[in-house]
GROMACS .gro file of N, CA and C in nm:
model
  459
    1UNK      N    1   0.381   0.732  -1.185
    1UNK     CA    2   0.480   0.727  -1.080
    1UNK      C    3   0.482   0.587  -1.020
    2UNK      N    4   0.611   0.523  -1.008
    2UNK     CA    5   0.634   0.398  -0.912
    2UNK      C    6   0.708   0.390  -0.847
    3UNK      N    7   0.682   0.386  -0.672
    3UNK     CA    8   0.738   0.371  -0.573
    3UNK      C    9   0.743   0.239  -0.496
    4UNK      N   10   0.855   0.199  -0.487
    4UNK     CA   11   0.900   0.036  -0.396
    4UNK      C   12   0.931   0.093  -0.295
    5UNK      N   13   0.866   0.020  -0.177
    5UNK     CA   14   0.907   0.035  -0.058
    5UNK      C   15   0.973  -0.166  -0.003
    6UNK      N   16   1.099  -0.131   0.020
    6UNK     CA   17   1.143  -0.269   0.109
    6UNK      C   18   1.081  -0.293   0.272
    7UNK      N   19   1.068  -0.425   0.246
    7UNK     CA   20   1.030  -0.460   0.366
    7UNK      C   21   0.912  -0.521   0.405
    8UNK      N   22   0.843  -0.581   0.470
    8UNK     CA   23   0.682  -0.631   0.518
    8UNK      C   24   0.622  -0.502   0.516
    9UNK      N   25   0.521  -0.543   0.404
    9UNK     CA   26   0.374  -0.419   0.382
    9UNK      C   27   0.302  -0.411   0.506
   10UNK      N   28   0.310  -0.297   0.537
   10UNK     CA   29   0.226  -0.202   0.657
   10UNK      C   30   0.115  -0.175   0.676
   11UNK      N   31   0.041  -0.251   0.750
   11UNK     CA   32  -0.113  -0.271   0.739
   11UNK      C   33  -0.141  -0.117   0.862
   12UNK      N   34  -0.243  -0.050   0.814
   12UNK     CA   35  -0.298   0.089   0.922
   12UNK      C   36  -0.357   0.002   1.022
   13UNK      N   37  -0.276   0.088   1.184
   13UNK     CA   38  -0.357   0.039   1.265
   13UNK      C   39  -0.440   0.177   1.337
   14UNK      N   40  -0.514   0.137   1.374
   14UNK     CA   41  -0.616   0.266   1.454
   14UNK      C   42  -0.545   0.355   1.570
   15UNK      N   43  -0.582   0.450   1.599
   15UNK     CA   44  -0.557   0.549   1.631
   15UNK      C   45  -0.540   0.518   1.799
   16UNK      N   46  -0.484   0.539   1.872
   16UNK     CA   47  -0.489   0.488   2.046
   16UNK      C   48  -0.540   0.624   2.104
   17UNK      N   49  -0.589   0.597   2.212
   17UNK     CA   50  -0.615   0.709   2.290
   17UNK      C   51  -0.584   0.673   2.444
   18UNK      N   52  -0.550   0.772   2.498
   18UNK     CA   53  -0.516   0.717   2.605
   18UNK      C   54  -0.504   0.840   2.764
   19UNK      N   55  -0.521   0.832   2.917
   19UNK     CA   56  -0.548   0.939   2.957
   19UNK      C   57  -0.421   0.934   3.043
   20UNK      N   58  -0.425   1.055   3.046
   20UNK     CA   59  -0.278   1.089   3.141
   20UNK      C   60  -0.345   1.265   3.267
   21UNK      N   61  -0.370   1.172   3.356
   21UNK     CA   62  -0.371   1.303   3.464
   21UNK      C   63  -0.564   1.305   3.440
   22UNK      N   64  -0.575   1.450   3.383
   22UNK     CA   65  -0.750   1.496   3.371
   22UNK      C   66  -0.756   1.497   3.230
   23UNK      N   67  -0.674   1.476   3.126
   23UNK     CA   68  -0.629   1.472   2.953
   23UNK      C   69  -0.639   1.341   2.894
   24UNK      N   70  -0.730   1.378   2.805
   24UNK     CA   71  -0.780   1.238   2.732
   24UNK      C   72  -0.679   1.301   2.600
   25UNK      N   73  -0.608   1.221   2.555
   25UNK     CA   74  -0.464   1.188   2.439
   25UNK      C   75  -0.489   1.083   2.359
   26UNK      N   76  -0.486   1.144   2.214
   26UNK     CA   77  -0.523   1.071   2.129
   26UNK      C   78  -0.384   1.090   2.035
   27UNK      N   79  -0.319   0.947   1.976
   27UNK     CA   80  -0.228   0.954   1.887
   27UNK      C   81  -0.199   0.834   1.788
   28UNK      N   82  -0.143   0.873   1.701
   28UNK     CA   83  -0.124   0.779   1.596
   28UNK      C   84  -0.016   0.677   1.626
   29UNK      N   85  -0.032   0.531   1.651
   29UNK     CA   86   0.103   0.472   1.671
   29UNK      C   87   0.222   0.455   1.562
   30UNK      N   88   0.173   0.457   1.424
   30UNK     CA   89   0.227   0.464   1.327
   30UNK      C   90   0.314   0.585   1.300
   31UNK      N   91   0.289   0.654   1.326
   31UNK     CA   92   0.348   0.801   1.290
   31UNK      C   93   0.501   0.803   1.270
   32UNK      N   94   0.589   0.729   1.305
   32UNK     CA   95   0.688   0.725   1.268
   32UNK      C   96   0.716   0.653   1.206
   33UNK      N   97   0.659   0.517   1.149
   33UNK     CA   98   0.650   0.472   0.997
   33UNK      C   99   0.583   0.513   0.916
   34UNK      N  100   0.473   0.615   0.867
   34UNK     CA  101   0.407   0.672   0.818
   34UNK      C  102   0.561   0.779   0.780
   35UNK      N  103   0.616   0.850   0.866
   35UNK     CA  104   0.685   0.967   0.830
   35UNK      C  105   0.802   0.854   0.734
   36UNK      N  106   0.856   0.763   0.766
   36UNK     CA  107   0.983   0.728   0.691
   36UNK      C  108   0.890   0.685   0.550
   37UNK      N  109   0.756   0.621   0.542
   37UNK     CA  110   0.741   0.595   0.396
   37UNK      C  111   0.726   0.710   0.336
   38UNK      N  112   0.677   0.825   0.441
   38UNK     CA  113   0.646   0.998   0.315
   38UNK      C  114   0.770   1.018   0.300
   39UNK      N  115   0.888   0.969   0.357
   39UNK     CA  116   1.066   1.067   0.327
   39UNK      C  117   1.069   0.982   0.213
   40UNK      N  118   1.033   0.871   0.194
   40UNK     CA  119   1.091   0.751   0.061
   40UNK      C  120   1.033   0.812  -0.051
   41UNK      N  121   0.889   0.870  -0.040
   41UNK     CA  122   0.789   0.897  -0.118
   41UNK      C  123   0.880   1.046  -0.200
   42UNK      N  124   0.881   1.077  -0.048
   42UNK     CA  125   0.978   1.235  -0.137
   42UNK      C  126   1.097   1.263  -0.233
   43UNK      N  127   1.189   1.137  -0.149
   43UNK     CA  128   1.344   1.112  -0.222
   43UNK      C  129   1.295   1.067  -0.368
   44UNK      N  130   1.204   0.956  -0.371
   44UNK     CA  131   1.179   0.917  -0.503
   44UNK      C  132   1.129   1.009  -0.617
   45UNK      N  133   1.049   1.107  -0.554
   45UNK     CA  134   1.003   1.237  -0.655
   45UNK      C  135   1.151   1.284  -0.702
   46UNK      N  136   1.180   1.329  -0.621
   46UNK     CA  137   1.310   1.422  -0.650
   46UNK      C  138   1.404   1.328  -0.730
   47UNK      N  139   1.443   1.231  -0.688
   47UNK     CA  140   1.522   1.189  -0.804
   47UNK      C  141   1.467   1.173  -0.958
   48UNK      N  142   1.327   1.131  -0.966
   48UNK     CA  143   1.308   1.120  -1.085
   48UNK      C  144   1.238   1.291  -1.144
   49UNK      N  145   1.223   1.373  -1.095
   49UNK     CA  146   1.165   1.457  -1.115
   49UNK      C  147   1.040   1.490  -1.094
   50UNK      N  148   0.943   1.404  -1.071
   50UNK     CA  149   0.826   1.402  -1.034
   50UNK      C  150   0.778   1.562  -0.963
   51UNK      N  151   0.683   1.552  -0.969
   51UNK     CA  152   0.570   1.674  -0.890
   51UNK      C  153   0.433   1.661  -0.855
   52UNK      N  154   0.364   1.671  -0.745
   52UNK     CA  155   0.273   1.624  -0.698
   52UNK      C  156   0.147   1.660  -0.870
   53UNK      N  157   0.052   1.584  -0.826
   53UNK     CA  158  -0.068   1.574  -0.866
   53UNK      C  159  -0.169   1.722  -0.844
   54UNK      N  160  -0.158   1.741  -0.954
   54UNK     CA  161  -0.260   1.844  -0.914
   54UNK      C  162  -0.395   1.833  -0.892
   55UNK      N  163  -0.457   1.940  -0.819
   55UNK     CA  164  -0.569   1.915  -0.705
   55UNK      C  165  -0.726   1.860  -0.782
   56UNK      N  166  -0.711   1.919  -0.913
   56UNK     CA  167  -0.841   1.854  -1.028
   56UNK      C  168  -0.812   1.720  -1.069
   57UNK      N  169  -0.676   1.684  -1.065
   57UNK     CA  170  -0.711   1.520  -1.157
   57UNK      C  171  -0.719   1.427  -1.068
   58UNK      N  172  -0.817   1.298  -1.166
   58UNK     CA  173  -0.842   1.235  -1.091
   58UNK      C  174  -0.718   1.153  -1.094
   59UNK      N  175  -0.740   0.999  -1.020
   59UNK     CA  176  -0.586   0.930  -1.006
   59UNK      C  177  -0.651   0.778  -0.947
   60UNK      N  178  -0.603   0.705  -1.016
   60UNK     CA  179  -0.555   0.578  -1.079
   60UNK      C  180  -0.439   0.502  -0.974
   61UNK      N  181  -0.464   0.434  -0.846
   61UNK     CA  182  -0.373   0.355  -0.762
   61UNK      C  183  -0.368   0.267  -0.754
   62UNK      N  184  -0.251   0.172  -0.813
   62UNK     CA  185  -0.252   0.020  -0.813
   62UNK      C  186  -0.134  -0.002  -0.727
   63UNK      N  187  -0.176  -0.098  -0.575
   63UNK     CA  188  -0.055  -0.119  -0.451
   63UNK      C  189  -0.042  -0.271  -0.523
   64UNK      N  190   0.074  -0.375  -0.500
   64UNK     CA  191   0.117  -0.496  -0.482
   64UNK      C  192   0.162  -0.507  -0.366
   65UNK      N  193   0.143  -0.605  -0.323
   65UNK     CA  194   0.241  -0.619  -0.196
   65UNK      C  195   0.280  -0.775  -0.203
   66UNK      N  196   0.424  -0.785  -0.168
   66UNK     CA  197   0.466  -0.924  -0.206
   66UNK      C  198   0.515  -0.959  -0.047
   67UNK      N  199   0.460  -1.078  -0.041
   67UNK     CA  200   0.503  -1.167   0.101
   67UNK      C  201   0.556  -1.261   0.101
   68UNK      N  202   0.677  -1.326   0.191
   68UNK     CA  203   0.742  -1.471   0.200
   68UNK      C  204   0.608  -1.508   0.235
   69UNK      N  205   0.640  -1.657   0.242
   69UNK     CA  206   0.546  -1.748   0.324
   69UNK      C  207   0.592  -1.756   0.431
   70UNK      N  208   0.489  -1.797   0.549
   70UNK     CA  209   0.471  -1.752   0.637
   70UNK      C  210   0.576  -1.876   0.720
   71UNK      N  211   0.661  -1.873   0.810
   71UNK     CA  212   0.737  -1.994   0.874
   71UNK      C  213   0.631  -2.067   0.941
   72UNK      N  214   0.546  -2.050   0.980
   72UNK     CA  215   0.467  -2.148   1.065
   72UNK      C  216   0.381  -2.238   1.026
   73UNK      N  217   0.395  -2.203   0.893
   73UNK     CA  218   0.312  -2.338   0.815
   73UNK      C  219   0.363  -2.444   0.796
   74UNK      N  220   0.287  -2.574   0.803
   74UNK     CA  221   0.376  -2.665   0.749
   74UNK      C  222   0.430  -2.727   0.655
   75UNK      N  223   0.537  -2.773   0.560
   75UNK     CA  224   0.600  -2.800   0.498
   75UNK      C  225   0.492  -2.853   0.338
   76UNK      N  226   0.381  -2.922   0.381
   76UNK     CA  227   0.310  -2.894   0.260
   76UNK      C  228   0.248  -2.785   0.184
   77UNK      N  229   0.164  -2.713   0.344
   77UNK     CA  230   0.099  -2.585   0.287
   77UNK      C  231   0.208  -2.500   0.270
   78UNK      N  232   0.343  -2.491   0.260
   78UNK     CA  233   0.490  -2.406   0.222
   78UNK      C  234   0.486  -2.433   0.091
   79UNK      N  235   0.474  -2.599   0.061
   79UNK     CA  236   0.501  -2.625  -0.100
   79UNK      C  237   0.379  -2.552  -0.198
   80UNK      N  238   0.260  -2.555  -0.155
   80UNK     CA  239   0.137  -2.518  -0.188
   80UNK      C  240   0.157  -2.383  -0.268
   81UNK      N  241   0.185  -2.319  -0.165
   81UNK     CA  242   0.182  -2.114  -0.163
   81UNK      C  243   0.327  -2.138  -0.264
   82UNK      N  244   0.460  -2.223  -0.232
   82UNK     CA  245   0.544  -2.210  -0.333
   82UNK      C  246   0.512  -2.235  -0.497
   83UNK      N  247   0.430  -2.306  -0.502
   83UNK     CA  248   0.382  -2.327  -0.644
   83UNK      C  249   0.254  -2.248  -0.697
   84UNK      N  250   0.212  -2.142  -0.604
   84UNK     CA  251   0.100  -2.046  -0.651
   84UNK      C  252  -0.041  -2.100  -0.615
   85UNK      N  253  -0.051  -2.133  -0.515
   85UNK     CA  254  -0.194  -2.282  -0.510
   85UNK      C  255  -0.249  -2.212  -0.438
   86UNK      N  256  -0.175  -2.135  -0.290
   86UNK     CA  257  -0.229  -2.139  -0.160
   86UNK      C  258  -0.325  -1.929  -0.204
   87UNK      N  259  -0.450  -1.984  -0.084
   87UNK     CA  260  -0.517  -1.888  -0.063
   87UNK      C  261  -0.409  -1.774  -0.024
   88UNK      N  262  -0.445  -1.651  -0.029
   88UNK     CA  263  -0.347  -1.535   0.008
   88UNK      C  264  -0.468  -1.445   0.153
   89UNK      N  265  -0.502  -1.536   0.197
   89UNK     CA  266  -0.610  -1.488   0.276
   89UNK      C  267  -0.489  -1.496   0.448
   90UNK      N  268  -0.394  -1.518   0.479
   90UNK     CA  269  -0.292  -1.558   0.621
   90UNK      C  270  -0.229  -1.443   0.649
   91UNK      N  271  -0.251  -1.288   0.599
   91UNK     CA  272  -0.142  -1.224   0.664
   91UNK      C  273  -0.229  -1.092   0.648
   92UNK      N  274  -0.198  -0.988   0.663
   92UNK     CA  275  -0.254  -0.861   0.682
   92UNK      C  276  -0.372  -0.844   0.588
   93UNK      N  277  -0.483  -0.730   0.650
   93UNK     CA  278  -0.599  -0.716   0.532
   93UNK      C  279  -0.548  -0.647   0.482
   94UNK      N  280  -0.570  -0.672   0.309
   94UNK     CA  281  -0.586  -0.578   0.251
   94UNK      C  282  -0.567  -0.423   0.242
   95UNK      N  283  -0.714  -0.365   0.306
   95UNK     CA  284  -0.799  -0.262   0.271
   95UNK      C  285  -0.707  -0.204   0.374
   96UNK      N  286  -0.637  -0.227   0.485
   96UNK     CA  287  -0.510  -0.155   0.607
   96UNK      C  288  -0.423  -0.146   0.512
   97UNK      N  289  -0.386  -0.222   0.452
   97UNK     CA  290  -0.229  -0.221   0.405
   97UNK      C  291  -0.257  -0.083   0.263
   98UNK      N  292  -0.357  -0.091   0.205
   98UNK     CA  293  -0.388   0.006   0.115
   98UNK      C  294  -0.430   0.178   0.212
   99UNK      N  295  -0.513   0.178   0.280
   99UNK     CA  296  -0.520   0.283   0.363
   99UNK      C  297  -0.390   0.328   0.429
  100UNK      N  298  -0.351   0.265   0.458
  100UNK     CA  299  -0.173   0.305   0.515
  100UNK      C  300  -0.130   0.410   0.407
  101UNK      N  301  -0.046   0.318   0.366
  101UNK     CA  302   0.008   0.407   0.204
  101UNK      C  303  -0.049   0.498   0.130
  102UNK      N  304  -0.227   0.492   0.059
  102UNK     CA  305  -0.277   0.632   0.051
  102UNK      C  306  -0.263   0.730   0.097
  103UNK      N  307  -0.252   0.711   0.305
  103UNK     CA  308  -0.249   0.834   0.399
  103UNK      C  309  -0.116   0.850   0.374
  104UNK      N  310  -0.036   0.776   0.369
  104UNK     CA  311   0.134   0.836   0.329
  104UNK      C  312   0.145   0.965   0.195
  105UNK      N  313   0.063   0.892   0.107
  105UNK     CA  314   0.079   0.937  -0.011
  105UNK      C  315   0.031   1.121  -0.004
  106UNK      N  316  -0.041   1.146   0.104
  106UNK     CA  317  -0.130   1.274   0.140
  106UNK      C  318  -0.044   1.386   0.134
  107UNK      N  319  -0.042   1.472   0.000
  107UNK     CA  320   0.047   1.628   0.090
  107UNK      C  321   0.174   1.623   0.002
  108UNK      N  322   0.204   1.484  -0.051
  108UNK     CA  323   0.326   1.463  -0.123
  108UNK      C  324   0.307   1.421  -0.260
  109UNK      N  325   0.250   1.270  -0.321
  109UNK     CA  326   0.248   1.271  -0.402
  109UNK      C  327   0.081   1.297  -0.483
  110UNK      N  328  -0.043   1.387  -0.432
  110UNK     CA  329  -0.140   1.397  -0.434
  110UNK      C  330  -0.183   1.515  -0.362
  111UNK      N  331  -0.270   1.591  -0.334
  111UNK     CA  332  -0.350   1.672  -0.267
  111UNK      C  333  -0.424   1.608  -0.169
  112UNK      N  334  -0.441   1.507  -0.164
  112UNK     CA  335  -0.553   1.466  -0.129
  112UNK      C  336  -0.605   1.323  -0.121
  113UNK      N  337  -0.616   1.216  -0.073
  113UNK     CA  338  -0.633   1.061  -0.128
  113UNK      C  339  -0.797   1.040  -0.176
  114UNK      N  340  -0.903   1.220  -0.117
  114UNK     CA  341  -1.020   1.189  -0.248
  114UNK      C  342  -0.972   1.237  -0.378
  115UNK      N  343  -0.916   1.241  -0.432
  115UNK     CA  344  -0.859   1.254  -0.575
  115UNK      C  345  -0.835   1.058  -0.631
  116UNK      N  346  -0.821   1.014  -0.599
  116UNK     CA  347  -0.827   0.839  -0.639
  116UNK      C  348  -0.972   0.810  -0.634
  117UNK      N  349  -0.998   0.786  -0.806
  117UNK     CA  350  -1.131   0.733  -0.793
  117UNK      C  351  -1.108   0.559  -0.883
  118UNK      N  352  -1.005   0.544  -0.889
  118UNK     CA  353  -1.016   0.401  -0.917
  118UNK      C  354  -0.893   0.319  -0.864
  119UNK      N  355  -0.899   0.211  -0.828
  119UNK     CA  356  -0.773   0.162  -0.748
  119UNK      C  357  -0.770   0.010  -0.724
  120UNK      N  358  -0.693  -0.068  -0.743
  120UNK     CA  359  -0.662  -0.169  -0.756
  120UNK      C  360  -0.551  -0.276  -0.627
  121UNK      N  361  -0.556  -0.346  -0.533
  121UNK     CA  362  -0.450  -0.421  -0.416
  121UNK      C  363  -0.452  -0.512  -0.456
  122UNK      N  364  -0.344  -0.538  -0.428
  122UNK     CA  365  -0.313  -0.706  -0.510
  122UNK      C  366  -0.203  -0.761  -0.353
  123UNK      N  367  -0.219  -0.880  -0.286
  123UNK     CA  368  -0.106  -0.926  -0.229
  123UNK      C  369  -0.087  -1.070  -0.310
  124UNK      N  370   0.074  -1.137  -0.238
  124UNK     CA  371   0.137  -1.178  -0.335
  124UNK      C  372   0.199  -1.322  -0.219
  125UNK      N  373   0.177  -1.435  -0.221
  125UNK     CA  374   0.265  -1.487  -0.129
  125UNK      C  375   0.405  -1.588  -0.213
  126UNK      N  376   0.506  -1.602  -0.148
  126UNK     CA  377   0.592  -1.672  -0.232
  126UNK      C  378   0.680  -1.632  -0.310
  127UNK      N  379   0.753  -1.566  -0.271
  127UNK     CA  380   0.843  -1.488  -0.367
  127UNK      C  381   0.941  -1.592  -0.428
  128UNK      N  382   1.029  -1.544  -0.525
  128UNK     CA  383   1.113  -1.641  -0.580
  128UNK      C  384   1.250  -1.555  -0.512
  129UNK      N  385   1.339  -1.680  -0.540
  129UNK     CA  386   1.490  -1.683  -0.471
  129UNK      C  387   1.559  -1.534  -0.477
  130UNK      N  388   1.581  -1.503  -0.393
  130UNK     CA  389   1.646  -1.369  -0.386
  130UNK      C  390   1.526  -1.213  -0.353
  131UNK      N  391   1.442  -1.243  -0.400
  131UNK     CA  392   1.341  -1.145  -0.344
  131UNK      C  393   1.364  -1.141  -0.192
  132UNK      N  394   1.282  -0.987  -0.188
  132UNK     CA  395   1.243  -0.944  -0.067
  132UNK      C  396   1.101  -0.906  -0.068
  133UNK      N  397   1.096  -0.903   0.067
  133UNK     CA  398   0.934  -0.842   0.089
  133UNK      C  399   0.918  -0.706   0.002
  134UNK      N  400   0.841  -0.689  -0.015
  134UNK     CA  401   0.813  -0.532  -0.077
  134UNK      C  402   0.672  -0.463  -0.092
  135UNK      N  403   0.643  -0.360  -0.120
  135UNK     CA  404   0.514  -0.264  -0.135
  135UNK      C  405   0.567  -0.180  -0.269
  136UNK      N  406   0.479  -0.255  -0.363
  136UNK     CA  407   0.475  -0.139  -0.477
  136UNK      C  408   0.372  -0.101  -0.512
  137UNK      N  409   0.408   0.078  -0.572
  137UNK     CA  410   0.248   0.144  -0.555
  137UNK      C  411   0.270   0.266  -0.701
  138UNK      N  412   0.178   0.195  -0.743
  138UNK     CA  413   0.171   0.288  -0.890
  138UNK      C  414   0.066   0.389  -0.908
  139UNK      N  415   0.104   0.506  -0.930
  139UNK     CA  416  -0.033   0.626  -0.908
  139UNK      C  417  -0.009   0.675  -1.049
  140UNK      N  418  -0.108   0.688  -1.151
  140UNK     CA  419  -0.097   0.747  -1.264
  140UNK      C  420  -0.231   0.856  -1.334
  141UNK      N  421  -0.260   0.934  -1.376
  141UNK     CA  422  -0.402   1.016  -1.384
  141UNK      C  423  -0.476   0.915  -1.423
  142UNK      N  424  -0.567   0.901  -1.382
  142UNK     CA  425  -0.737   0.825  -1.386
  142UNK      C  426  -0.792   0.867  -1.550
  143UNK      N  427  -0.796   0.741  -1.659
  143UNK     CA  428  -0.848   0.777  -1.804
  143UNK      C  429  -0.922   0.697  -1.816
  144UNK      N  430  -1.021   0.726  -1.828
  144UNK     CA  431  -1.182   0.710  -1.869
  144UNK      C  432  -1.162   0.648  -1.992
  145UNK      N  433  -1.071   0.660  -2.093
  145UNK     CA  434  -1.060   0.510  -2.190
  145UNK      C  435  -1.029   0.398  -2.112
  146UNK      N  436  -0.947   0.372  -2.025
  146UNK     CA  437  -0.915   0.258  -1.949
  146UNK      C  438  -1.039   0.156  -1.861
  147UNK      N  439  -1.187   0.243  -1.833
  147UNK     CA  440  -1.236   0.196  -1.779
  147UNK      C  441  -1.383   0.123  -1.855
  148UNK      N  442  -1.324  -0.049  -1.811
  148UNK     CA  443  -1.392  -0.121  -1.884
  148UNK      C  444  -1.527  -0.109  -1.929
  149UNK      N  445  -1.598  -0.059  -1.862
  149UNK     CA  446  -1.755   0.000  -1.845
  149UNK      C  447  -1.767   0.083  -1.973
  150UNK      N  448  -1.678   0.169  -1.988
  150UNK     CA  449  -1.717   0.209  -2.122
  150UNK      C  450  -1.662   0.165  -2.243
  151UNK      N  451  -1.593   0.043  -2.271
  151UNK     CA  452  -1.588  -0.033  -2.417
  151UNK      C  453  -1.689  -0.144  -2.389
  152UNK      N  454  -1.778  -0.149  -2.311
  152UNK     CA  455  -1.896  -0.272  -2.329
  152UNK      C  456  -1.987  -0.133  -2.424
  153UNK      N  457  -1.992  -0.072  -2.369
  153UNK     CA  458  -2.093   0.027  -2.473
  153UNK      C  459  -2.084   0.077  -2.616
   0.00000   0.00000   0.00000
């Protein structure tokens, strides 16, 4: 399965809590971007036919996430990241932007996000002319031929 999401990749932020009156309130700030990437997640099943993962296999997640460069750099470190040079270390972690989207992925395209036992994030800075930002996320069953560990043996 491959799902593109448009737009700047969505790094998870933590949970707020907060008190109102004698009530300690705890909520997700995300929750309404979380719900529009599970509606994308859904439309995309359905058009292609897709059906969740069933609850025994394992599963195989490789996210990309592609970023402009950033405007506030200056005009060399712009040329830098334009020619593939620059560190990709200036904009969201990682391991948020992957936790996000797993928890999206929960209920819809999976049982479960312990069902992923191997997984791969990649970010991306510099897009070429006409791109947009984007999040792509490939989930496919987890095969034990694929994993390098066992052709060294």
């Amino acid at each position: 399965m491959i799902f593109e999401i448009l737009g700047t990749p969505i790094s998870k932020k933590r949970h707020r809590t907060v008190k109102r009156g004698c009530f300690i309130h705890s909520y997700d700030p995300q929750a309404h971007l979380k719900n529009l990437v599970r509606q994308k997640f859904i439309e995309e099943m359905k058009k292609n036919g897709w059906v969740m993962f069933h609850k025994n296999i394992a599963l195989e997640v490789r996210i990309e996430c592609y970023f402009d460069i950033p405007n506030y750099l200056p005009q060399k470190q712009k040329n830098i990241y334009a020619w593939g040079f620059g560190n990709q270390y200036i904009t969201l972690d990682l391991d948020n932007i992957y936790k996000f989207f797993t928890d999206a992925g929960n209920g819809i395209i999976y049982h479960d996000d312990r069902q992923i036992v191997s997984s791969y994030c990649d970010k991306q800075h510099g897009l070429s002319y006409g791109e947009t930002e984007k999040t792509v996320i490939y989930v496919t069953p987890y095969s034990e031929l694929k994993n390098p560990r066992i052709e060294e043996i």
